[in-house]
Short mmCIF file of C-alpha atoms in Angstrom, two decimals:
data_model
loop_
_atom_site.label_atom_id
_atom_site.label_comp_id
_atom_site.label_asym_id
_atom_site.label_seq_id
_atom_site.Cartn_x
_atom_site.Cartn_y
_atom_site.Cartn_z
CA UNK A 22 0.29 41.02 -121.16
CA UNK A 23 2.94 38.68 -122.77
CA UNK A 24 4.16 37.55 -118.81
CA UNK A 25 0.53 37.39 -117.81
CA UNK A 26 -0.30 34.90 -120.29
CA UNK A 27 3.25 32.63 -119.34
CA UNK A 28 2.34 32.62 -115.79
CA UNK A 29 -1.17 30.51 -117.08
CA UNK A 30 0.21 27.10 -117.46
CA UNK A 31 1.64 27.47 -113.76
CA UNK A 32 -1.51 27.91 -112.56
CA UNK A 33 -2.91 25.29 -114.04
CA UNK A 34 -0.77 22.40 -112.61
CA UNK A 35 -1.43 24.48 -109.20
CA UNK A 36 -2.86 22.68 -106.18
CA UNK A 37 -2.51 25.02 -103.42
CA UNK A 38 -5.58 26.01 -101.70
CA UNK A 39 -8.22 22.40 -103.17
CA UNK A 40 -7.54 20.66 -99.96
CA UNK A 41 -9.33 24.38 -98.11
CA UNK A 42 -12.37 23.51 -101.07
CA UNK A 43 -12.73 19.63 -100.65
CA UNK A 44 -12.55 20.29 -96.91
CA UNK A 45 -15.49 22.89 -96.96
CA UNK A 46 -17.50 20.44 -99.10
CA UNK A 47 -17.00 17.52 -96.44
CA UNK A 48 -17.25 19.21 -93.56
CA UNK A 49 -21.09 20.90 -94.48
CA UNK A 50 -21.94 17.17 -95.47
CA UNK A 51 -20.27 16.12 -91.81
CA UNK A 52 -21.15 18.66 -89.52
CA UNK A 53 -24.99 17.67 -90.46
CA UNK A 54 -24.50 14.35 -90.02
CA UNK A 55 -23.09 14.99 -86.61
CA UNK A 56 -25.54 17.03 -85.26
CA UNK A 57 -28.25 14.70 -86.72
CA UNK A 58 -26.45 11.95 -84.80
CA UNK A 59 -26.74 13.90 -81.48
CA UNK A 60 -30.16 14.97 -81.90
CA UNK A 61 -30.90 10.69 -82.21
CA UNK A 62 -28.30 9.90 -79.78
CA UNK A 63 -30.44 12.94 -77.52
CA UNK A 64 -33.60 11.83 -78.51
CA UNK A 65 -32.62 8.28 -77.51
CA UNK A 66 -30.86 8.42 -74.15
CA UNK A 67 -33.91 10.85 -73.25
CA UNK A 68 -36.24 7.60 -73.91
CA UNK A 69 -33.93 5.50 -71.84
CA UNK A 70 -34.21 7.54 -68.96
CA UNK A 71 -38.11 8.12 -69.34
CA UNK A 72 -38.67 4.67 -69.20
CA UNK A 73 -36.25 3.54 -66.35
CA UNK A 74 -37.60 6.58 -64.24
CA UNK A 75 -41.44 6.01 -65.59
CA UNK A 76 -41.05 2.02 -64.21
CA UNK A 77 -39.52 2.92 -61.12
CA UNK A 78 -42.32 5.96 -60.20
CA UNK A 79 -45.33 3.02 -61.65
CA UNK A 80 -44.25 0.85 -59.33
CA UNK A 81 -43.57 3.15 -56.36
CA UNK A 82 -47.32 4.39 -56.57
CA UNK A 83 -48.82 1.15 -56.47
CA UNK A 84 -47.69 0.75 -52.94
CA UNK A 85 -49.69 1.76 -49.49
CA UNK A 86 -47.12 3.84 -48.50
CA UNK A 87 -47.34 6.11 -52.01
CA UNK A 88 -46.19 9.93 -52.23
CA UNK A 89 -47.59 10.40 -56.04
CA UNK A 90 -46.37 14.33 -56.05
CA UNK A 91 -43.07 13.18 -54.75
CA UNK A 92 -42.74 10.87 -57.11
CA UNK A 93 -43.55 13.08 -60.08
CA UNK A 94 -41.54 15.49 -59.21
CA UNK A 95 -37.70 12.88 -58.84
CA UNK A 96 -39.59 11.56 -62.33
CA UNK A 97 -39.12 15.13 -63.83
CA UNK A 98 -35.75 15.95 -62.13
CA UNK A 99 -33.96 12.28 -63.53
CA UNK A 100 -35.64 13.75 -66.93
CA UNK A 101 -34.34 17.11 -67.10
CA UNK A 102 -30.92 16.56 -66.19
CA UNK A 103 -30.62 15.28 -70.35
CA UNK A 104 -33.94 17.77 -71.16
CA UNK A 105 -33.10 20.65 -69.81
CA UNK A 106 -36.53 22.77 -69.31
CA UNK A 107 -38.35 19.72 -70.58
CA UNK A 108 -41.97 19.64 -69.67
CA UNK A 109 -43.11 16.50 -68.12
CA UNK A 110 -46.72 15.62 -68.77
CA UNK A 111 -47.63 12.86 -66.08
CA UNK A 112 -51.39 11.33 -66.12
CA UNK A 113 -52.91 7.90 -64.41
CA UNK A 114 -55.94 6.40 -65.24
CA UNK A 115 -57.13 3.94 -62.90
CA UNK A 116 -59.60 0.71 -63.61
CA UNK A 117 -61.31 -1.65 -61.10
CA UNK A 118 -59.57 -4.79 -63.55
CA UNK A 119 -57.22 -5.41 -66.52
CA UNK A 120 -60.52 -5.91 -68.73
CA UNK A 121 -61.76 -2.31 -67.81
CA UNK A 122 -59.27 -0.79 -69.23
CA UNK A 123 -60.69 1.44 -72.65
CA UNK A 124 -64.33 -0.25 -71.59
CA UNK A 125 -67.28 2.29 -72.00
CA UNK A 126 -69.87 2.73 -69.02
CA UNK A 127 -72.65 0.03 -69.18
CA UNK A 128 -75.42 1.47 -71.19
CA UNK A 129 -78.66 0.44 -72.92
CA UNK A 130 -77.82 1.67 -76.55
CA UNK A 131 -81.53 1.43 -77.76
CA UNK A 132 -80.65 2.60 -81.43
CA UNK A 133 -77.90 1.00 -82.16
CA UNK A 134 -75.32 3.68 -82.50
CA UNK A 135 -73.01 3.18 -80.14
CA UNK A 136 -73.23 5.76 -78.43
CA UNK A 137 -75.15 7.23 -75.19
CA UNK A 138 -77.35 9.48 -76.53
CA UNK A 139 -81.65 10.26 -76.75
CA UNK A 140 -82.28 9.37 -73.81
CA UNK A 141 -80.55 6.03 -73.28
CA UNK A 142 -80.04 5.12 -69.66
CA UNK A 143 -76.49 4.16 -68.64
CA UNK A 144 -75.49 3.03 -65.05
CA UNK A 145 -72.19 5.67 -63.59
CA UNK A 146 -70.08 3.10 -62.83
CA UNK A 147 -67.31 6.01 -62.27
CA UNK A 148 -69.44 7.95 -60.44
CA UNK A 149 -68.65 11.21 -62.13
CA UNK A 150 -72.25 12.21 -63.33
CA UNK A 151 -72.39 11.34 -66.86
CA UNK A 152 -71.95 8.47 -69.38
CA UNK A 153 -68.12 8.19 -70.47
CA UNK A 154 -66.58 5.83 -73.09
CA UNK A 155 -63.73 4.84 -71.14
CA UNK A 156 -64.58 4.24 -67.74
CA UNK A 157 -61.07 5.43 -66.13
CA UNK A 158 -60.91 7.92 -63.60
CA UNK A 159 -57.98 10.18 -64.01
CA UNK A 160 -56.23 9.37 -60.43
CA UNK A 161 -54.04 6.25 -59.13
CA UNK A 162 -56.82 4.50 -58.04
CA UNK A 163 -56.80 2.79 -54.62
CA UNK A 164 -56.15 -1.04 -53.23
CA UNK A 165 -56.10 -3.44 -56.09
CA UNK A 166 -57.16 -1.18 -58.56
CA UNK A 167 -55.38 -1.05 -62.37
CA UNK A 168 -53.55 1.78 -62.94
CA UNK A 169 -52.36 2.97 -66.37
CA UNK A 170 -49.65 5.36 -65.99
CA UNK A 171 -48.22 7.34 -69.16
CA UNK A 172 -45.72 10.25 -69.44
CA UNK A 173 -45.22 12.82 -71.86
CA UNK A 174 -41.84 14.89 -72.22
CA UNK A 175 -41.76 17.85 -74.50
CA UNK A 176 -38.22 19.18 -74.33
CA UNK A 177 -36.02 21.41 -77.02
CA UNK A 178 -33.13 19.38 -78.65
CA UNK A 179 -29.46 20.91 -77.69
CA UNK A 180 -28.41 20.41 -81.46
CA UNK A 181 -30.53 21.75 -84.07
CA UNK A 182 -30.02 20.30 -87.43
CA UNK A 183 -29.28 22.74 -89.68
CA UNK A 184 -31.28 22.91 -93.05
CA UNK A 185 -33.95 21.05 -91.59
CA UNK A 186 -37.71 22.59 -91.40
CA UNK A 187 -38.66 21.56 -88.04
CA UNK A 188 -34.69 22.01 -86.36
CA UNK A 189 -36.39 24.56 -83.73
CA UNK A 190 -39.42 22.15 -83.38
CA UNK A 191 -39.74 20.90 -79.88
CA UNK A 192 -39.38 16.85 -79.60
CA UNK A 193 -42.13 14.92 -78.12
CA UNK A 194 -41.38 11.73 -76.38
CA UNK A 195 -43.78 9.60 -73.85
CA UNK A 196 -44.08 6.27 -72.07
CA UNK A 197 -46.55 3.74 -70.58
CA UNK A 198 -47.07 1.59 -68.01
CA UNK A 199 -49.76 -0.45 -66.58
CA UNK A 200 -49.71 -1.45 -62.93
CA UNK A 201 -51.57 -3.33 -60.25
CA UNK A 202 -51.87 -1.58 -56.97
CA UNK A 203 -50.97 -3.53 -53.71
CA UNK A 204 -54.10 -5.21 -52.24
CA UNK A 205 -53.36 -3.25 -48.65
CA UNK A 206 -56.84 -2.72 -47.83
CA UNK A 207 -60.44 -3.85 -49.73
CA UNK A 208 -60.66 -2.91 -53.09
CA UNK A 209 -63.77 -0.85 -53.83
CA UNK A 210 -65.78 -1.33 -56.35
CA UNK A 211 -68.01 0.24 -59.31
CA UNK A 212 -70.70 2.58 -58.45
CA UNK A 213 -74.35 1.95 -59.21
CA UNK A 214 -75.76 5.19 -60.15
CA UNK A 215 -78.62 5.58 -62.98
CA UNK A 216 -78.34 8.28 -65.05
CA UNK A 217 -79.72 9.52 -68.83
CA UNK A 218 -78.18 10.72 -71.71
CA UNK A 219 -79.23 13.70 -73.58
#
């Protein structure tokens, strides 16, 4: 017990083994960091390429000689070689002008409301059968028409950042652009429809 109780002053001027401790301190701290910097760096470069692809598909539909499904399809290829599996979410919404876009069908709002309802009359200007508050049509519109084109990716990150509620959580990332088709043939125009809402 007597050598046990010399050896205690050597082992307190002992150093062996703090760099292993200080180095699994650091490297929890650094590790996170890292993977939080490649889930941003991901996240980013995945933005990058939306948009550059997104721009170059816009302004490929708005020509005569279009193939929209084509299209789509090279814009979801560019995006899932950095999102793997990602699902690409592609939608147009096409307007006769720039000041139609987000403009409700015409309608004689009686009460005041602001909204088509007991028995207001409205004019289908879309021609879909009933009174809408935007009057897009979900398609890329023909000759001259305004198309707004936005894309949605939802793709898993390759890092997940540990400690971190929502490191499984699936990213969500999207894009927009608006877009005037060519004028390669006459541009139609609104319908003229009555109709009533309920």
């Amino acid at each position: 017990m007597k050598a046990d109780v010399q050896r205690l002053p050597n082992l307190q001027d002992n150093e062996s083994g703090s760099a292993l401790m200080e180095f699994g301190l650091v490297a929890t701290v650094f590790v996170t960091m890292m993977l939080g910097v490649m889930d941003i760096g991901q996240a980013a470069y995945t933005q990058a390429v939306l948009n550059g692809a997104a721009q170059e598909v816009a302004r490929a539909a708005s020509l005569e000689t279009r193939d929209v499904p084509a299209s789509d399809a090279e814009l979801e290829k560019l995006v899932q070689k950095v999102a793997p599996n990602a699902k690409v979410t592609p939608k147009r919404v096409s307007y006769f002008d720039f000041a139609d876009i987000n403009r409700a069908e015409k309608w004689n709002d009686k009460n005041g409301d602001g909204l088509c309802n007991n028995d207001e009359n409205f004019v289908d200007e879309n021609g879909n059968g009933r009174w809408d508050e935007d009057i897009g049509v979900e398609e890329n519109g023909g000759a001259g028409d305004v198309v707004v084109y936005t894309v949605s990716v939802e793709y898993e990150p390759l890092f997940a950042i540990p400690f971190y509620d929502d490191a499984d959580a699936k990213r969500t990332l999207s894009t927009t652009f608006v877009k005037k088709n060519q004028p390669f043939e006459r541009q139609e125009g609104y319908a003229s429809d009555a109709g009533v809402c309920s």
